[in-house]
PDB file of C-alpha atoms in Angstrom:
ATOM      1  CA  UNK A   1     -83.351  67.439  40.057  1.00  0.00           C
ATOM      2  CA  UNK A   2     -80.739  70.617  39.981  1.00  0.00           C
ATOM      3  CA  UNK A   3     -82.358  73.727  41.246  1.00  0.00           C
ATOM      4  CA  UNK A   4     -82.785  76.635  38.544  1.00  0.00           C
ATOM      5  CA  UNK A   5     -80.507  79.100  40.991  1.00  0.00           C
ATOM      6  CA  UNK A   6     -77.399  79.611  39.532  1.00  0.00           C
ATOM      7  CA  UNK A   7     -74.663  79.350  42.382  1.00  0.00           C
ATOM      8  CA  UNK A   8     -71.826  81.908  40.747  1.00  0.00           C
ATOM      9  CA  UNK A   9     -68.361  80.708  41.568  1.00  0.00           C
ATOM     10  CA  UNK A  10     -66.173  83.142  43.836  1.00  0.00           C
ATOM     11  CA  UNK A  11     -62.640  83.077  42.122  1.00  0.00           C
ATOM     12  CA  UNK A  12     -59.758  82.410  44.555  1.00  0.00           C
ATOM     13  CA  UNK A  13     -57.137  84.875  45.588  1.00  0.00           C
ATOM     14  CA  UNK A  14     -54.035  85.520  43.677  1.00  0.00           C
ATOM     15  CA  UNK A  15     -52.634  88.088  45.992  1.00  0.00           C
ATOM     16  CA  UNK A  16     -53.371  89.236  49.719  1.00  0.00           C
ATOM     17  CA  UNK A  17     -56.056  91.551  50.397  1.00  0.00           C
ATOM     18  CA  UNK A  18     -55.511  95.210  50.440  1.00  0.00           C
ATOM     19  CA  UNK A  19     -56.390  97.417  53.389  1.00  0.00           C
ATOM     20  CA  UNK A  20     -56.443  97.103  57.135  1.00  0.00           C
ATOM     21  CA  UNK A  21     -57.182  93.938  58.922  1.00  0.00           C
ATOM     22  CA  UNK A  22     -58.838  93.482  62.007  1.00  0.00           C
ATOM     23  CA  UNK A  23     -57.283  91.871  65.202  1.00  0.00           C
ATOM     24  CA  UNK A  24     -60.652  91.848  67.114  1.00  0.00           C
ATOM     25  CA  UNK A  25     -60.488  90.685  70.772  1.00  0.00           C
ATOM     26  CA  UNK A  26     -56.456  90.335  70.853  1.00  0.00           C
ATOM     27  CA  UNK A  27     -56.652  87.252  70.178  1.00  0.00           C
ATOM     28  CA  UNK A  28     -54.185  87.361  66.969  1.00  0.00           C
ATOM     29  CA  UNK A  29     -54.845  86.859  63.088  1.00  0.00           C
ATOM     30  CA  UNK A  30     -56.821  83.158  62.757  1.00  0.00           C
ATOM     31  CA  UNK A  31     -57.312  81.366  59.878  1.00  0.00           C
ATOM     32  CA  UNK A  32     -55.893  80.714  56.284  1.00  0.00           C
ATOM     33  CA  UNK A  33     -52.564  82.152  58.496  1.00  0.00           C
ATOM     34  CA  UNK A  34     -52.528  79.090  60.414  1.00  0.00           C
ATOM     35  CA  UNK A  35     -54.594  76.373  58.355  1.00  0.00           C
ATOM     36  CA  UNK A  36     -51.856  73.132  57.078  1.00  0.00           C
ATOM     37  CA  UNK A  37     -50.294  74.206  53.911  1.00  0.00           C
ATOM     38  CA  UNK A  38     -47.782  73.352  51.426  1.00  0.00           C
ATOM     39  CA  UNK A  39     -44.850  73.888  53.647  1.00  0.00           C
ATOM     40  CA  UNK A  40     -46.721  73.308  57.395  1.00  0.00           C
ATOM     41  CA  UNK A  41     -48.711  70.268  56.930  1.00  0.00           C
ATOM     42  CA  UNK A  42     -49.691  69.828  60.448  1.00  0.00           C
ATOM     43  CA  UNK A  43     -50.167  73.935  60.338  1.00  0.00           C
ATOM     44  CA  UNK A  44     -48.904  76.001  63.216  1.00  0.00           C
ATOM     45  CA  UNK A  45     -49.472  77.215  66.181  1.00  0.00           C
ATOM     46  CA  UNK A  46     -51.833  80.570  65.882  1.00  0.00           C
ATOM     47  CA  UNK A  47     -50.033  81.861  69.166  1.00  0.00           C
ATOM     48  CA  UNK A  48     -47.479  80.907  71.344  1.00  0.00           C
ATOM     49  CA  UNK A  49     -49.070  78.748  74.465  1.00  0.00           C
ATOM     50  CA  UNK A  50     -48.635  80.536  77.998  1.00  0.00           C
ATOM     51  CA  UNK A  51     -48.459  76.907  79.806  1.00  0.00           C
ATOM     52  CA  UNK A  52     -45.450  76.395  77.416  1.00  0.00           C
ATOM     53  CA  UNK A  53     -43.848  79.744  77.596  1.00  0.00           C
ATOM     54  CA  UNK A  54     -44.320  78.815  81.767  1.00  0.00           C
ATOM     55  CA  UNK A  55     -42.436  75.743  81.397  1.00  0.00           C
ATOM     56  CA  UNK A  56     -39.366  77.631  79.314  1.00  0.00           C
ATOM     57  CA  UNK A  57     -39.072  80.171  81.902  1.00  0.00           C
ATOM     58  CA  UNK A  58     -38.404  77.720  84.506  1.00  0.00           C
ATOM     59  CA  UNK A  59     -36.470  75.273  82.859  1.00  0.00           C
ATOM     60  CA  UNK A  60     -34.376  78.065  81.975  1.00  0.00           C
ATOM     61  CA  UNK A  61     -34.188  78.761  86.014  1.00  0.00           C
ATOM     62  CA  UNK A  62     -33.225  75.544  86.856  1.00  0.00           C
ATOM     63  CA  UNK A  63     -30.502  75.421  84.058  1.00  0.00           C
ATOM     64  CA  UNK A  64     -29.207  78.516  85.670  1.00  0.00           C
ATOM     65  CA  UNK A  65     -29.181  77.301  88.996  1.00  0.00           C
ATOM     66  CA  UNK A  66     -27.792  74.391  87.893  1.00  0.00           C
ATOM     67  CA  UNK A  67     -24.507  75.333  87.115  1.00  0.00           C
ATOM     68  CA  UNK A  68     -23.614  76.120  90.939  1.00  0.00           C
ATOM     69  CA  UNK A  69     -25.907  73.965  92.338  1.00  0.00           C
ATOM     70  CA  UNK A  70     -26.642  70.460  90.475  1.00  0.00           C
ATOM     71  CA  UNK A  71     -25.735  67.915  93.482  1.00  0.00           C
ATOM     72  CA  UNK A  72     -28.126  69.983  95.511  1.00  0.00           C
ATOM     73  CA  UNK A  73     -30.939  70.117  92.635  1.00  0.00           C
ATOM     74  CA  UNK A  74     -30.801  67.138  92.127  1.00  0.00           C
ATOM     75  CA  UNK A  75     -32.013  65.991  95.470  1.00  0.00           C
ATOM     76  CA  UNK A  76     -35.538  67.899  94.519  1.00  0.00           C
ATOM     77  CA  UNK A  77     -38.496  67.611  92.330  1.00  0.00           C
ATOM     78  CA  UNK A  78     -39.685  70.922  90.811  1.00  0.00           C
ATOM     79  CA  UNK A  79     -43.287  70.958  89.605  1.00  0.00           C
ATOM     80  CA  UNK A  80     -45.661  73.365  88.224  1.00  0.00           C
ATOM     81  CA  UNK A  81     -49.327  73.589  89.455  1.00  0.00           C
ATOM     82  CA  UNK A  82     -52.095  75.932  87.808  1.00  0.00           C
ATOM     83  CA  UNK A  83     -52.985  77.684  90.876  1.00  0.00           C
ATOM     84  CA  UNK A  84     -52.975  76.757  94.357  1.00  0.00           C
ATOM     85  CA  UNK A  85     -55.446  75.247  96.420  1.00  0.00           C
ATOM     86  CA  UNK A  86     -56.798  77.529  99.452  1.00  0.00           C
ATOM     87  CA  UNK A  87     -59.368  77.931 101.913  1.00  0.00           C
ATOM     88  CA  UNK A  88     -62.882  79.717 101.040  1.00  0.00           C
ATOM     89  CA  UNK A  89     -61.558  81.916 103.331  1.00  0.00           C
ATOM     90  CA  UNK A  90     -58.087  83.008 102.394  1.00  0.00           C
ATOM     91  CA  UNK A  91     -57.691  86.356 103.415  1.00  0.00           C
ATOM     92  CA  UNK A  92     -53.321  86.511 102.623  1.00  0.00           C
ATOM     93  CA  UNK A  93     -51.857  87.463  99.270  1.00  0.00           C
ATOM     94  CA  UNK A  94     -51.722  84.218  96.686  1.00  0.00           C
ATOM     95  CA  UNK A  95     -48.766  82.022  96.852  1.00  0.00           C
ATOM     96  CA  UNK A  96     -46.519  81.864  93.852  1.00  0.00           C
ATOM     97  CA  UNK A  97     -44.912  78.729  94.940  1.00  0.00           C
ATOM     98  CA  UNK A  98     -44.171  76.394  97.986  1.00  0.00           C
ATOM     99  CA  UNK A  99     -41.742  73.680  99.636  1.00  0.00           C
ATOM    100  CA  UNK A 100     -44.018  70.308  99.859  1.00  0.00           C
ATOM    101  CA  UNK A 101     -41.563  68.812 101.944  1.00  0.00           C
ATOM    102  CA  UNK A 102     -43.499  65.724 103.518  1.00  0.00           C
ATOM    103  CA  UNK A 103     -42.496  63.041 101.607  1.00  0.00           C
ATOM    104  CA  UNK A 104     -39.707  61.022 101.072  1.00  0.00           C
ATOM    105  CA  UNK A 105     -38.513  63.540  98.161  1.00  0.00           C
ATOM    106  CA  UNK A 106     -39.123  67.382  98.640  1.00  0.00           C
ATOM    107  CA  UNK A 107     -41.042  69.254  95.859  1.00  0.00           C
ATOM    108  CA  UNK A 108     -41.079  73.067  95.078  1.00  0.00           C
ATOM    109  CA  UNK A 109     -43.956  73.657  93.311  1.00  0.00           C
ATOM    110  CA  UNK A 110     -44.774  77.042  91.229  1.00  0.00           C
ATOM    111  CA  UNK A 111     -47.934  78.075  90.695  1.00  0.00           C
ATOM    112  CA  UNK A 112     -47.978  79.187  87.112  1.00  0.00           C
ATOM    113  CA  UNK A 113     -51.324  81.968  87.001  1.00  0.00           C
ATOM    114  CA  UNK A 114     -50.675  83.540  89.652  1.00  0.00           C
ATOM    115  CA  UNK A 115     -47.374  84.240  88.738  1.00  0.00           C
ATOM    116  CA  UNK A 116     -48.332  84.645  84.843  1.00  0.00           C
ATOM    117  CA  UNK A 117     -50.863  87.473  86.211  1.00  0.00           C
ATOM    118  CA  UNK A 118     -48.553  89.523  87.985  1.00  0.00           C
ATOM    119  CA  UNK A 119     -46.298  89.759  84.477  1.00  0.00           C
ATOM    120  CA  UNK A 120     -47.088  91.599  81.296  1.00  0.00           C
ATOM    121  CA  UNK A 121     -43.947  90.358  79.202  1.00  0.00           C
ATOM    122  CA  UNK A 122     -41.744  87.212  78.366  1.00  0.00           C
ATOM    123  CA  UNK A 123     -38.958  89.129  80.417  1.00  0.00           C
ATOM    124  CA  UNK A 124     -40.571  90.136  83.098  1.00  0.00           C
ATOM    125  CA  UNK A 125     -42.102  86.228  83.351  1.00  0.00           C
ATOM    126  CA  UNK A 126     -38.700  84.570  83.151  1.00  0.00           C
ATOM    127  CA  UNK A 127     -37.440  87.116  86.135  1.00  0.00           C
ATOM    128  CA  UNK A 128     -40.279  85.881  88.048  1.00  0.00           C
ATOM    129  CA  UNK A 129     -39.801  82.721  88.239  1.00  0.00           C
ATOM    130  CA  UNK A 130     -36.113  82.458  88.728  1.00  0.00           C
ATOM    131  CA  UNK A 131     -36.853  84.751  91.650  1.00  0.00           C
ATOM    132  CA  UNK A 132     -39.988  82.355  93.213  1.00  0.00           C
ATOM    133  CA  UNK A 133     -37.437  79.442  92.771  1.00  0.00           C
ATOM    134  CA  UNK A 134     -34.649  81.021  94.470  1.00  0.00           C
ATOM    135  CA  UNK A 135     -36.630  82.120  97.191  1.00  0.00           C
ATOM    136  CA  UNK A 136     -38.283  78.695  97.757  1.00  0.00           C
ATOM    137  CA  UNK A 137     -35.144  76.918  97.163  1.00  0.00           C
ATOM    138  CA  UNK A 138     -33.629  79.160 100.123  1.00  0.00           C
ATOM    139  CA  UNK A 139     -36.129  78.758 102.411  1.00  0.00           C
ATOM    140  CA  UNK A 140     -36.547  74.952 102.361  1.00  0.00           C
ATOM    141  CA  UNK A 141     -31.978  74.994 102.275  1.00  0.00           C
ATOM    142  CA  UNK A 142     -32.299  77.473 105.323  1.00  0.00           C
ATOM    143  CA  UNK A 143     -29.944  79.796 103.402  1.00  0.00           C
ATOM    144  CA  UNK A 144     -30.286  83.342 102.113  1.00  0.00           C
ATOM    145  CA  UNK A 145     -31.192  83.768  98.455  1.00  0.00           C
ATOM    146  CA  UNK A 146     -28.517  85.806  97.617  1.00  0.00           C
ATOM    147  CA  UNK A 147     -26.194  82.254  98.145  1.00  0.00           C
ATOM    148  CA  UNK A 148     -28.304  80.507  95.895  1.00  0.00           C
ATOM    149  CA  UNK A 149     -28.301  82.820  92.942  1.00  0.00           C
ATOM    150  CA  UNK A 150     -26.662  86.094  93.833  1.00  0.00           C
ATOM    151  CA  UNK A 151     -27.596  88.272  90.340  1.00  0.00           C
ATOM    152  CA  UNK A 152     -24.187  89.697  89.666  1.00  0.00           C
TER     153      UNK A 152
END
């Protein structure tokens, strides 16, 4: 049996709210904004991811080094890590990347927060990392860094 409560029906929206709206926590605007729709099924992204804006900034570093040194690049494995793994007791400033050079194929490895934390924009970030590259890639080729990528 149907309860005697009437339950009133809320009308939809024909146009966007007026006033201010409300960002709270930084976090960026959330919902109907980035729900599937007519013309984004699958919806989209309600920010752009920092693991993927890590992984642009250094394939854009490799691509740059790449033009003087591809024969040479290719000879290494470049991988990204979250952070690095230390002793309880590390006392020393955190890495921001290393030369795992043990194996049969040598690996410079970036370690994408601490290098995200030390950054506060998308230039800054990309500057970064080309710079942690170069100076990993120099010190495993015994060279200085200005012959690897001397910024003109």
């Amino acid at each position: 049996m149907r309860s005697a409560r009437s339950h009133p029906r809320v009308p939809p929206l024909v146009e966007p709210r007026g006033g201010t709206r409300r960002d709270r926590r930084g976090r960026g605007f959330r919902g109907p904004v980035a729900l599937p729709g007519p013309l984004s099924p699958e919806g989209v992204p309600g920010a752009w991811d920092r693991r993927a804006q890590f992984d642009t900034a250094v394939l854009g570093a490799i691509a740059r080094l790449r033009t003087r040194h591809s024969s040479a690049l290719e000879q290494v494995d470049v991988a990204v890590e979250d952070v690095p793994v230390l002793p309880r007791r590390w006392r020393e400033e955190v890495p921001l990347g290393t030369v795992v050079a043990d194996r049969g194929r040598p690996r410079v490895v970036l370690f994408r927060q601490p290098v995200q934390h030390r950054t506060s924009s998308r230039a800054e970030l990309d500057d970064l990392v080309l710079s942690v590259l170069v100076d990993q890639l120099a010190a495993f080729w015994q060279v200085d860094p200005d012959e690897v990528d001397p910024r003109a």
